PDB file of C-alpha atoms in Angstrom:
ATOM      1  CA  MET A1273      41.704  11.225 -18.437  1.00  0.00           C
ATOM      2  CA  LEU A1274      40.875  12.845 -15.118  1.00  0.00           C
ATOM      3  CA  GLN A1275      37.863  14.523 -16.607  1.00  0.00           C
ATOM      4  CA  THR A1276      36.634  11.245 -18.081  1.00  0.00           C
ATOM      5  CA  ARG A1277      37.153   9.482 -14.778  1.00  0.00           C
ATOM      6  CA  GLY A1278      35.378  12.332 -13.005  1.00  0.00           C
ATOM      7  CA  VAL A1279      32.333  11.945 -15.230  1.00  0.00           C
ATOM      8  CA  TYR A1280      32.325   8.214 -14.605  1.00  0.00           C
ATOM      9  CA  ILE A1281      32.561   8.656 -10.852  1.00  0.00           C
ATOM     10  CA  MET A1282      29.830  11.302 -10.770  1.00  0.00           C
ATOM     11  CA  GLY A1283      27.553   9.123 -12.873  1.00  0.00           C
ATOM     12  CA  THR A1284      28.175   6.241 -10.507  1.00  0.00           C
ATOM     13  CA  ILE A1285      27.416   8.405  -7.472  1.00  0.00           C
ATOM     14  CA  SER A1286      24.234   9.609  -9.144  1.00  0.00           C
ATOM     15  CA  ARG A1287      23.058   6.058  -9.839  1.00  0.00           C
ATOM     16  CA  VAL A1288      23.866   4.960  -6.300  1.00  0.00           C
ATOM     17  CA  THR A1289      22.032   7.957  -4.862  1.00  0.00           C
ATOM     18  CA  THR A1290      19.013   7.322  -7.063  1.00  0.00           C
ATOM     19  CA  THR A1291      18.926   3.751  -5.792  1.00  0.00           C
ATOM     20  CA  PHE A1292      19.153   4.999  -2.223  1.00  0.00           C
ATOM     21  CA  LEU A1293      16.284   7.428  -2.795  1.00  0.00           C
ATOM     22  CA  LYS A1294      14.135   4.693  -4.272  1.00  0.00           C
ATOM     23  CA  GLN A1295      14.906   2.409  -1.337  1.00  0.00           C
ATOM     24  CA  GLY A1296      13.822   5.134   1.059  1.00  0.00           C
ATOM     25  CA  ALA A1297      10.618   5.934  -0.799  1.00  0.00           C
ATOM     26  CA  ARG A1298       9.665   2.351  -1.586  1.00  0.00           C
ATOM     27  CA  GLY A1299      10.399   1.266   1.954  1.00  0.00           C
ATOM     28  CA  VAL A1300       7.387   3.304   3.018  1.00  0.00           C
ATOM     29  CA  SER A1301       4.936   0.878   1.447  1.00  0.00           C
ATOM     30  CA  HIS A1302       6.351  -2.098   3.357  1.00  0.00           C
ATOM     31  CA  SER A1303       6.652  -0.630   6.861  1.00  0.00           C
ATOM     32  CA  GLY A1304       3.045  -0.337   7.990  1.00  0.00           C
ATOM     33  CA  GLY A1305       1.625   2.540  10.039  1.00  0.00           C
ATOM     34  CA  HIS A1306      -0.434   3.918   7.147  1.00  0.00           C
ATOM     35  CA  GLY A1307       2.686   4.101   5.030  1.00  0.00           C
ATOM     36  CA  ALA A1308       4.914   6.002   7.442  1.00  0.00           C
ATOM     37  CA  PRO A1309       8.418   4.552   7.907  1.00  0.00           C
ATOM     38  CA  ALA A1310       8.968   2.454  11.021  1.00  0.00           C
ATOM     39  CA  ARG A1311      11.786   4.819  12.017  1.00  0.00           C
ATOM     40  CA  VAL A1312       9.396   7.780  12.137  1.00  0.00           C
ATOM     41  CA  LEU A1313       6.824   5.864  14.148  1.00  0.00           C
ATOM     42  CA  GLN A1314       9.456   4.794  16.662  1.00  0.00           C
ATOM     43  CA  GLN A1315      10.555   8.375  17.151  1.00  0.00           C
ATOM     44  CA  VAL A1316       7.000   9.547  17.738  1.00  0.00           C
ATOM     45  CA  ALA A1317       6.309   6.674  20.131  1.00  0.00           C
ATOM     46  CA  HIS A1318       9.430   7.593  22.141  1.00  0.00           C
ATOM     47  CA  HIS A1319       8.025  11.036  22.888  1.00  0.00           C
ATOM     48  CA  SER A1320       4.372  10.140  23.245  1.00  0.00           C
ATOM     49  CA  THR A1321       2.217   7.295  24.437  1.00  0.00           C
ATOM     50  CA  LYS A1322      -0.366   8.061  21.750  1.00  0.00           C
ATOM     51  CA  ALA A1323      -0.185   6.738  18.229  1.00  0.00           C
ATOM     52  CA  PRO A1324       0.383   9.485  15.643  1.00  0.00           C
ATOM     53  CA  SER A1325      -2.757  10.849  14.042  1.00  0.00           C
ATOM     54  CA  PRO A1326      -3.323  10.577  10.269  1.00  0.00           C
ATOM     55  CA  SER A1327      -2.548  14.303  10.010  1.00  0.00           C
ATOM     56  CA  GLN A1328       0.784  13.817  11.796  1.00  0.00           C
ATOM     57  CA  ILE A1329       1.681  10.868   9.571  1.00  0.00           C
ATOM     58  CA  ALA A1330       0.842  12.976   6.495  1.00  0.00           C
ATOM     59  CA  SER A1331       3.082  15.791   7.777  1.00  0.00           C
ATOM     60  CA  GLU A1332       5.990  13.396   8.393  1.00  0.00           C
ATOM     61  CA  THR A1333       5.511  11.895   4.942  1.00  0.00           C
ATOM     62  CA  ARG A1334       5.532  15.312   3.263  1.00  0.00           C
ATOM     63  CA  ALA A1335       8.731  16.279   5.053  1.00  0.00           C
ATOM     64  CA  ARG A1336      10.452  13.051   4.029  1.00  0.00           C
ATOM     65  CA  ASN A1337       9.279  13.332   0.426  1.00  0.00           C
ATOM     66  CA  ASN A1338      10.454  16.943   0.219  1.00  0.00           C
ATOM     67  CA  SER A1339      13.922  15.825   1.322  1.00  0.00           C
ATOM     68  CA  LEU A1340      13.957  12.977  -1.207  1.00  0.00           C
ATOM     69  CA  ASP A1341      12.809  15.281  -4.014  1.00  0.00           C
ATOM     70  CA  LEU A1342      15.433  17.888  -3.141  1.00  0.00           C
ATOM     71  CA  MET A1343      18.225  15.310  -3.073  1.00  0.00           C
ATOM     72  CA  SER A1344      17.041  13.825  -6.367  1.00  0.00           C
ATOM     73  CA  ASP A1345      16.999  17.297  -7.992  1.00  0.00           C
ATOM     74  CA  ILE A1346      20.510  18.008  -6.741  1.00  0.00           C
ATOM     75  CA  MET A1347      21.899  14.726  -8.055  1.00  0.00           C
ATOM     76  CA  GLU A1348      20.197  15.137 -11.436  1.00  0.00           C
ATOM     77  CA  ALA A1349      21.662  18.641 -11.764  1.00  0.00           C
ATOM     78  CA  MET A1350      25.134  17.350 -10.883  1.00  0.00           C
ATOM     79  CA  ASP A1351      24.767  14.551 -13.412  1.00  0.00           C
ATOM     80  CA  ARG A1352      23.792  17.001 -16.183  1.00  0.00           C
ATOM     81  CA  ARG A1353      26.768  19.197 -15.292  1.00  0.00           C
ATOM     82  CA  ASP A1354      29.090  16.233 -15.713  1.00  0.00           C
ATOM     83  CA  GLY A1355      27.813  15.127 -19.080  1.00  0.00           C
ATOM     84  CA  GLY A1356      24.512  13.419 -18.307  1.00  0.00           C
ATOM     85  CA  ASN A1357      26.198  10.075 -17.773  1.00  0.00           C
ATOM     86  CA  ASN A1358      23.304   8.770 -15.676  1.00  0.00           C
ATOM     87  CA  ALA A1359      20.672   9.783 -18.257  1.00  0.00           C
ATOM     88  CA  ALA A1360      22.299   7.451 -20.779  1.00  0.00           C
ATOM     89  CA  MET A1361      21.698   4.428 -18.577  1.00  0.00           C
ATOM     90  CA  PRO A1362      18.725   2.356 -19.760  1.00  0.00           C
ATOM     91  CA  ARG A1363      15.863   2.012 -17.306  1.00  0.00           C
ATOM     92  CA  ILE A1364      15.300  -1.387 -15.753  1.00  0.00           C
ATOM     93  CA  LYS A1365      12.581  -3.374 -17.489  1.00  0.00           C
ATOM     94  CA  LEU A1366      10.383  -4.026 -14.483  1.00  0.00           C
ATOM     95  CA  ASP A1367       9.583  -7.696 -13.907  1.00  0.00           C
ATOM     96  CA  VAL A1368       6.109  -7.185 -12.514  1.00  0.00           C
ATOM     97  CA  PRO A1369       2.639  -8.446 -13.532  1.00  0.00           C
ATOM     98  CA  LEU A1370       0.454  -5.488 -14.497  1.00  0.00           C
ATOM     99  CA  SER A1371      -3.319  -5.754 -14.759  1.00  0.00           C
ATOM    100  CA  ARG A1372      -5.853  -3.580 -16.572  1.00  0.00           C
ATOM    101  CA  ARG A1373      -9.592  -4.175 -16.299  1.00  0.00           C
ATOM    102  CA  GLU A1374     -11.775  -3.174 -19.240  1.00  0.00           C
ATOM    103  CA  ASN A1375     -15.371  -3.276 -20.435  1.00  0.00           C
ATOM    104  CA  PHE A1376     -14.484  -1.831 -23.836  1.00  0.00           C
ATOM    105  CA  ALA A1377     -10.990  -3.129 -24.591  1.00  0.00           C
ATOM    106  CA  PHE A1378     -11.432  -2.712 -28.352  1.00  0.00           C
ATOM    107  CA  ASP A1379     -12.993   0.787 -28.277  1.00  0.00           C
ATOM    108  CA  ALA A1380     -10.663   3.767 -28.673  1.00  0.00           C
ATOM    109  CA  ILE A1381     -13.477   6.023 -27.399  1.00  0.00           C
ATOM    110  CA  GLN A1382     -15.154   5.305 -24.068  1.00  0.00           C
ATOM    111  CA  PRO A1383     -18.855   4.683 -24.832  1.00  0.00           C
ATOM    112  CA  GLY A1384     -21.166   7.057 -23.002  1.00  0.00           C
ATOM    113  CA  TYR A1385     -18.373   9.511 -22.152  1.00  0.00           C
ATOM    114  CA  GLY A1386     -16.720  10.212 -25.491  1.00  0.00           C
ATOM    115  CA  THR A1387     -13.287  10.103 -23.861  1.00  0.00           C
ATOM    116  CA  PRO A1388     -10.328   8.750 -25.888  1.00  0.00           C
ATOM    117  CA  LYS A1389      -8.659   5.737 -24.297  1.00  0.00           C
ATOM    118  CA  SER A1390      -6.191   2.932 -24.926  1.00  0.00           C
ATOM    119  CA  ALA A1391      -7.557   0.118 -27.076  1.00  0.00           C
ATOM    120  CA  ILE A1392      -6.520  -3.108 -28.812  1.00  0.00           C
ATOM    121  CA  ASP A1393      -6.141  -2.624 -32.572  1.00  0.00           C
ATOM    122  CA  LYS A1394      -6.764  -5.090 -35.416  1.00  0.00           C
ATOM    123  CA  GLN A1395      -3.126  -6.280 -35.230  1.00  0.00           C
ATOM    124  CA  GLY A1396      -3.623  -7.309 -31.620  1.00  0.00           C
ATOM    125  CA  LYS A1397      -1.529  -4.482 -30.138  1.00  0.00           C
ATOM    126  CA  LEU A1398      -2.653  -2.344 -27.221  1.00  0.00           C
ATOM    127  CA  GLN A1399      -2.347   1.242 -28.405  1.00  0.00           C
ATOM    128  CA  PRO A1400      -2.447   4.393 -26.244  1.00  0.00           C
ATOM    129  CA  ALA A1401      -4.924   7.147 -27.076  1.00  0.00           C
ATOM    130  CA  GLY A1402      -2.183   9.454 -28.398  1.00  0.00           C
ATOM    131  CA  ASP A1403       1.531   9.976 -28.843  1.00  0.00           C
ATOM    132  CA  SER A1404       2.205  13.497 -27.581  1.00  0.00           C
ATOM    133  CA  VAL A1405       5.690  13.997 -26.148  1.00  0.00           C
ATOM    134  CA  THR A1406       4.436  16.888 -24.003  1.00  0.00           C
ATOM    135  CA  VAL A1407       1.988  14.863 -21.881  1.00  0.00           C
ATOM    136  CA  SER A1408       3.563  14.017 -18.529  1.00  0.00           C
ATOM    137  CA  ALA A1409       2.660  11.331 -16.027  1.00  0.00           C
ATOM    138  CA  SER A1410       0.928  13.949 -13.868  1.00  0.00           C
ATOM    139  CA  ASP A1411      -1.089  15.174 -16.869  1.00  0.00           C
ATOM    140  CA  HIS A1412      -2.260  11.630 -17.552  1.00  0.00           C
ATOM    141  CA  VAL A1413      -3.176  10.835 -13.959  1.00  0.00           C
ATOM    142  CA  ASP A1414      -5.006  14.149 -13.494  1.00  0.00           C
ATOM    143  CA  GLY A1415      -7.175  13.001 -16.380  1.00  0.00           C
ATOM    144  CA  GLU A1416      -8.490  16.108 -18.110  1.00  0.00           C
ATOM    145  CA  LYS A1417     -10.491  15.062 -21.173  1.00  0.00           C
ATOM    146  CA  SER A1418      -8.408  17.229 -23.532  1.00  0.00           C
ATOM    147  CA  VAL A1419      -5.240  15.495 -22.320  1.00  0.00           C
ATOM    148  CA  LYS A1420      -6.680  11.981 -22.572  1.00  0.00           C
ATOM    149  CA  ALA A1421      -6.817  12.321 -26.371  1.00  0.00           C
ATOM    150  CA  LYS A1422      -3.067  12.963 -26.532  1.00  0.00           C
ATOM    151  CA  THR A1423      -1.612  10.771 -23.800  1.00  0.00           C
ATOM    152  CA  PRO A1424       1.017   8.189 -24.798  1.00  0.00           C
ATOM    153  CA  TYR A1425       0.428   6.241 -21.564  1.00  0.00           C
ATOM    154  CA  THR A1426      -1.779   3.293 -20.649  1.00  0.00           C
ATOM    155  CA  SER A1427      -2.685   2.799 -16.986  1.00  0.00           C
ATOM    156  CA  PHE A1428      -2.313  -0.516 -15.189  1.00  0.00           C
ATOM    157  CA  SER A1429      -2.322  -1.706 -11.590  1.00  0.00           C
ATOM    158  CA  GLY A1430       0.461  -3.773 -10.083  1.00  0.00           C
ATOM    159  CA  PRO A1431       2.217  -4.725  -6.858  1.00  0.00           C
ATOM    160  CA  PRO A1432       5.182  -2.620  -5.717  1.00  0.00           C
ATOM    161  CA  VAL A1433       8.634  -3.453  -7.054  1.00  0.00           C
ATOM    162  CA  GLY A1434      11.945  -3.499  -5.227  1.00  0.00           C
ATOM    163  CA  VAL A1435      14.959  -1.486  -6.359  1.00  0.00           C
ATOM    164  CA  ASP A1436      15.984  -4.485  -8.482  1.00  0.00           C
ATOM    165  CA  GLY A1437      12.800  -4.071 -10.526  1.00  0.00           C
ATOM    166  CA  THR A1438      11.128  -7.309  -9.430  1.00  0.00           C
ATOM    167  CA  ALA A1439       7.615  -7.540  -7.993  1.00  0.00           C
ATOM    168  CA  THR A1440       7.248  -7.753  -4.238  1.00  0.00           C
ATOM    169  CA  GLY A1441       3.682  -9.107  -4.332  1.00  0.00           C
ATOM    170  CA  PRO A1442       1.074 -10.924  -6.437  1.00  0.00           C
ATOM    171  CA  LEU A1443      -1.037  -9.581  -9.283  1.00  0.00           C
ATOM    172  CA  VAL A1444      -3.257  -6.636  -8.338  1.00  0.00           C
ATOM    173  CA  ASP A1445      -6.715  -7.021  -9.822  1.00  0.00           C
ATOM    174  CA  ASN A1446      -9.859  -4.907  -9.411  1.00  0.00           C
ATOM    175  CA  PRO A1447     -12.917  -6.364 -11.189  1.00  0.00           C
ATOM    176  CA  LEU A1448     -14.867  -3.182 -10.405  1.00  0.00           C
ATOM    177  CA  TYR A1449     -13.092  -1.510 -13.331  1.00  0.00           C
ATOM    178  CA  GLY A1450     -14.317  -3.973 -15.952  1.00  0.00           C
ATOM    179  CA  LYS A1451     -15.247  -7.541 -16.804  1.00  0.00           C
ATOM    180  CA  ASP A1452     -12.295  -8.245 -19.130  1.00  0.00           C
ATOM    181  CA  ARG A1453      -8.660  -8.294 -18.005  1.00  0.00           C
ATOM    182  CA  ILE A1454      -5.403  -7.452 -19.777  1.00  0.00           C
ATOM    183  CA  VAL A1455      -2.167  -8.630 -18.135  1.00  0.00           C
ATOM    184  CA  THR A1456       1.311  -7.634 -19.274  1.00  0.00           C
ATOM    185  CA  ASN A1457       4.833  -7.886 -17.881  1.00  0.00           C
ATOM    186  CA  PRO A1458       7.239  -5.177 -19.119  1.00  0.00           C
ATOM    187  CA  ALA A1459      10.239  -7.518 -18.724  1.00  0.00           C
ATOM    188  CA  LYS A1460       8.642  -9.899 -21.237  1.00  0.00           C
ATOM    189  CA  ASP A1461       7.845  -7.178 -23.784  1.00  0.00           C
ATOM    190  CA  PRO A1462      11.204  -5.885 -25.028  1.00  0.00           C
ATOM    191  CA  LYS A1463       9.505  -3.631 -27.596  1.00  0.00           C
ATOM    192  CA  SER A1464       7.398  -1.781 -25.040  1.00  0.00           C
ATOM    193  CA  GLY A1465       8.237   1.738 -23.966  1.00  0.00           C
ATOM    194  CA  MET A1466       9.164   3.282 -20.637  1.00  0.00           C
ATOM    195  CA  VAL A1467       7.319   2.064 -17.538  1.00  0.00           C
ATOM    196  CA  LEU A1468       6.652   4.354 -14.574  1.00  0.00           C
ATOM    197  CA  ASP A1469       5.845   2.901 -11.159  1.00  0.00           C
ATOM    198  CA  GLN A1470       4.502   4.618  -8.046  1.00  0.00           C
ATOM    199  CA  PHE A1471       7.937   6.001  -7.149  1.00  0.00           C
ATOM    200  CA  ASP A1472       8.076   7.799 -10.518  1.00  0.00           C
ATOM    201  CA  ILE A1473       4.404   8.793 -10.686  1.00  0.00           C
ATOM    202  CA  GLN A1474       4.151  10.190  -7.160  1.00  0.00           C
ATOM    203  CA  ARG A1475       7.324  12.214  -7.573  1.00  0.00           C
ATOM    204  CA  ASP A1476       6.026  13.715 -10.827  1.00  0.00           C
ATOM    205  CA  LEU A1477       2.724  14.545  -9.154  1.00  0.00           C
ATOM    206  CA  ARG A1478       4.468  16.220  -6.205  1.00  0.00           C
ATOM    207  CA  THR A1479       6.792  18.340  -8.344  1.00  0.00           C
ATOM    208  CA  SER A1480       4.547  19.140 -11.331  1.00  0.00           C
ATOM    209  CA  THR A1481       4.073  22.815 -12.255  1.00  0.00           C
ATOM    210  CA  LYS A1482       0.904  22.049 -14.224  1.00  0.00           C
ATOM    211  CA  PRO A1483      -1.330  25.171 -14.257  1.00  0.00           C
ATOM    212  CA  GLY A1484      -4.350  24.827 -12.017  1.00  0.00           C
ATOM    213  CA  PHE A1485      -2.969  21.745 -10.278  1.00  0.00           C
ATOM    214  CA  ASP A1486      -3.172  23.430  -6.872  1.00  0.00           C
ATOM    215  CA  GLU A1487      -6.723  24.705  -7.324  1.00  0.00           C
ATOM    216  CA  THR A1488      -9.483  23.123  -5.258  1.00  0.00           C
ATOM    217  CA  ALA A1489     -10.549  19.839  -6.854  1.00  0.00           C
ATOM    218  CA  VAL A1490     -14.099  19.654  -8.157  1.00  0.00           C
ATOM    219  CA  LEU A1491     -15.943  17.001 -10.140  1.00  0.00           C
ATOM    220  CA  ARG A1492     -15.141  18.202 -13.647  1.00  0.00           C
ATOM    221  CA  SER A1493     -17.767  16.029 -15.307  1.00  0.00           C
ATOM    222  CA  GLU A1494     -20.597  17.585 -13.281  1.00  0.00           C
ATOM    223  CA  PRO A1495     -22.639  20.605 -14.442  1.00  0.00           C
ATOM    224  CA  ARG A1496     -21.854  23.943 -12.885  1.00  0.00           C
ATOM    225  CA  PRO A1497     -21.679  24.766 -10.069  1.00  0.00           C
ATOM    226  CA  GLN A1498     -19.396  21.748  -9.798  1.00  0.00           C
ATOM    227  CA  PRO A1499     -19.387  20.057  -6.391  1.00  0.00           C
ATOM    228  CA  LEU A1500     -16.161  19.585  -4.462  1.00  0.00           C
ATOM    229  CA  TRP A1501     -14.328  16.306  -4.911  1.00  0.00           C
ATOM    230  CA  GLN A1502     -14.579  14.394  -1.653  1.00  0.00           C
ATOM    231  CA  PRO A1503     -12.624  11.181  -1.020  1.00  0.00           C
ATOM    232  CA  THR A1504     -14.192   7.903   0.002  1.00  0.00           C
ATOM    233  CA  PRO A1505     -13.288   6.353   3.381  1.00  0.00           C
ATOM    234  CA  GLU A1506     -10.864   4.055   1.513  1.00  0.00           C
ATOM    235  CA  GLU A1507      -9.179   7.064  -0.093  1.00  0.00           C
ATOM    236  CA  ARG A1508      -8.966   8.953   3.206  1.00  0.00           C
ATOM    237  CA  ALA A1509      -7.129   5.980   4.701  1.00  0.00           C
ATOM    238  CA  ILE A1510      -4.586   6.185   1.857  1.00  0.00           C
ATOM    239  CA  MET A1511      -3.978   9.931   2.142  1.00  0.00           C
ATOM    240  CA  PRO A1512      -1.323   9.901   4.914  1.00  0.00           C
ATOM    241  CA  GLN A1513       0.799   7.510   2.794  1.00  0.00           C
ATOM    242  CA  VAL A1514       1.202  10.199   0.121  1.00  0.00           C
ATOM    243  CA  GLY A1515       1.462  13.162   2.472  1.00  0.00           C
ATOM    244  CA  VAL A1516      -2.121  14.445   2.247  1.00  0.00           C
ATOM    245  CA  ASP A1517      -3.941  15.448   5.445  1.00  0.00           C
ATOM    246  CA  PRO A1518      -7.250  13.538   5.402  1.00  0.00           C
ATOM    247  CA  GLU A1519      -8.816  15.967   7.877  1.00  0.00           C
ATOM    248  CA  LYS A1520      -8.781  18.887   5.434  1.00  0.00           C
ATOM    249  CA  PRO A1521     -12.199  20.167   4.274  1.00  0.00           C
ATOM    250  CA  SER A1522     -11.146  20.221   0.615  1.00  0.00           C
ATOM    251  CA  PHE A1523      -8.315  19.024  -1.593  1.00  0.00           C
ATOM    252  CA  THR A1524      -6.419  20.153  -4.674  1.00  0.00           C
ATOM    253  CA  PHE A1525      -6.325  18.448  -8.055  1.00  0.00           C
ATOM    254  CA  ARG A1526      -2.722  17.514  -7.255  1.00  0.00           C
ATOM    255  CA  GLU A1527      -3.754  15.810  -4.017  1.00  0.00           C
ATOM    256  CA  ARG A1528      -6.673  14.065  -5.690  1.00  0.00           C
ATOM    257  CA  ALA A1529      -4.391  12.662  -8.382  1.00  0.00           C
ATOM    258  CA  MET A1530      -1.827  11.483  -5.809  1.00  0.00           C
ATOM    259  CA  VAL A1531      -4.523   9.648  -3.842  1.00  0.00           C
ATOM    260  CA  ASN A1532      -6.227   8.118  -6.888  1.00  0.00           C
ATOM    261  CA  SER A1533      -2.940   6.836  -8.287  1.00  0.00           C
ATOM    262  CA  ALA A1534      -1.867   5.336  -4.948  1.00  0.00           C
ATOM    263  CA  ARG A1535      -5.310   3.772  -4.464  1.00  0.00           C
ATOM    264  CA  ASP A1536      -4.993   1.897  -7.762  1.00  0.00           C
ATOM    265  CA  ASN A1537      -1.330   0.912  -7.302  1.00  0.00           C
ATOM    266  CA  GLU A1538      -0.979   2.588 -10.679  1.00  0.00           C
ATOM    267  CA  TYR A1539       1.718   2.020 -13.286  1.00  0.00           C
ATOM    268  CA  LEU A1540       2.011   3.836 -16.603  1.00  0.00           C
ATOM    269  CA  VAL A1541       3.296   2.069 -19.715  1.00  0.00           C
ATOM    270  CA  LYS A1542       4.351   4.387 -22.539  1.00  0.00           C
ATOM    271  CA  GLY A1543       3.635   3.615 -26.188  1.00  0.00           C
ATOM    272  CA  THR A1544       2.454   0.449 -27.885  1.00  0.00           C
ATOM    273  CA  ILE A1545       2.156  -2.699 -25.769  1.00  0.00           C
ATOM    274  CA  HIS A1546       3.007  -5.718 -27.914  1.00  0.00           C
ATOM    275  CA  GLU A1547       2.919  -8.627 -25.481  1.00  0.00           C
ATOM    276  CA  PHE A1548      -0.035  -9.241 -23.198  1.00  0.00           C
ATOM    277  CA  ASP A1549      -2.569 -11.864 -22.168  1.00  0.00           C
ATOM    278  CA  PHE A1550      -6.266 -11.181 -22.620  1.00  0.00           C
ATOM    279  CA  PHE A1551      -8.974 -12.710 -20.453  1.00  0.00           C
ATOM    280  CA  GLN A1552     -12.603 -12.335 -21.499  1.00  0.00           C
ATOM    281  CA  GLY A1553     -15.072 -11.884 -18.669  1.00  0.00           C
ATOM    282  CA  GLN A1554     -17.871 -14.452 -18.519  1.00  0.00           C
ATOM    283  CA  PRO A1555     -21.442 -13.961 -17.195  1.00  0.00           C
ATOM    284  CA  ASP A1556     -20.573 -15.820 -13.990  1.00  0.00           C
ATOM    285  CA  GLY A1557     -17.593 -13.524 -13.340  1.00  0.00           C
ATOM    286  CA  SER A1558     -14.948 -16.030 -14.394  1.00  0.00           C
ATOM    287  CA  LEU A1559     -12.245 -15.204 -16.940  1.00  0.00           C
ATOM    288  CA  LYS A1560     -11.696 -17.065 -20.208  1.00  0.00           C
ATOM    289  CA  PRO A1561      -8.192 -16.719 -21.724  1.00  0.00           C
ATOM    290  CA  LEU A1562      -8.227 -15.874 -25.436  1.00  0.00           C
ATOM    291  CA  SER A1563      -5.513 -16.720 -27.935  1.00  0.00           C
ATOM    292  CA  MET A1564      -3.914 -13.848 -29.804  1.00  0.00           C
ATOM    293  CA  GLN A1565      -5.838 -14.818 -32.936  1.00  0.00           C
ATOM    294  CA  GLU A1566      -9.087 -14.692 -30.963  1.00  0.00           C
ATOM    295  CA  VAL A1567      -8.099 -11.247 -29.673  1.00  0.00           C
ATOM    296  CA  ILE A1568      -7.438 -10.066 -33.233  1.00  0.00           C
ATOM    297  CA  ASP A1569     -10.790 -11.482 -34.358  1.00  0.00           C
ATOM    298  CA  GLU A1570     -12.551  -9.566 -31.568  1.00  0.00           C
ATOM    299  CA  ALA A1571     -10.764  -6.364 -32.583  1.00  0.00           C
ATOM    300  CA  ARG A1572     -11.749  -6.763 -36.229  1.00  0.00           C
ATOM    301  CA  LYS A1573     -15.419  -7.009 -35.258  1.00  0.00           C
ATOM    302  CA  LYS A1574     -15.175  -3.315 -34.347  1.00  0.00           C
ATOM    303  CA  LEU A1575     -14.193  -2.297 -37.894  1.00  0.00           C
TER     304      LEU A1575
END
């Protein structure tokens, strides 16, 4: 009886701690100061009349994330020791609108690049490129072509969610990624698989042991010698939020993936997506909603 109660208590502590960690990490995105917590900024301001530089903010962010990751690892290890009680708890179905822009929503291979991608099939389901159980979130975000063919994930953009799993902002939409739009809400698709938000994705990117992840990032699609990957001004502004020093002369594949994922407010949905709304882009830039039968008809044209 004591052992059973001990497992229950440890599982409860683990869940509470996980919630606390998520509150700490997610609080970053709502506190301003290029993503640094208000508490950190106040401490810096107390000792200096100058605002912290982007490099200082990145350093503070890395230190905080390292502490969060260490605490999370400790609590997961304790939970496994006591029977994995926390692992048995179902993940919250996030109640958040997720948006995916597409030019080739019904093509499983990206025209012009030959890269496998998620696509809508003739049954009107959005299918990932693959179903490998060995592809991680960091593998998917890093985006090597060989991995893209096996990934069970589909990328979306969405506003942050609170620890209760509900959206804290409106739909995130970037027409630059395509004329058509796919919108899904995991909470309204009970058959869909696991959903990873920025808390999950960034932690996986930080802790991944993927070979070559800490090598200097180059443009893989370019002919050799491949030029260094260099961030845009928009991406440099994001870097301190994820603990990357924007003043560095070069960056690793890990850092590139962290920045790209944060830039897009990325979510990953695992497996088949059954429930979604499809909006067809019109010549004037407007969006025309299609019925599911119209979506299926469009998919069958590709056969």
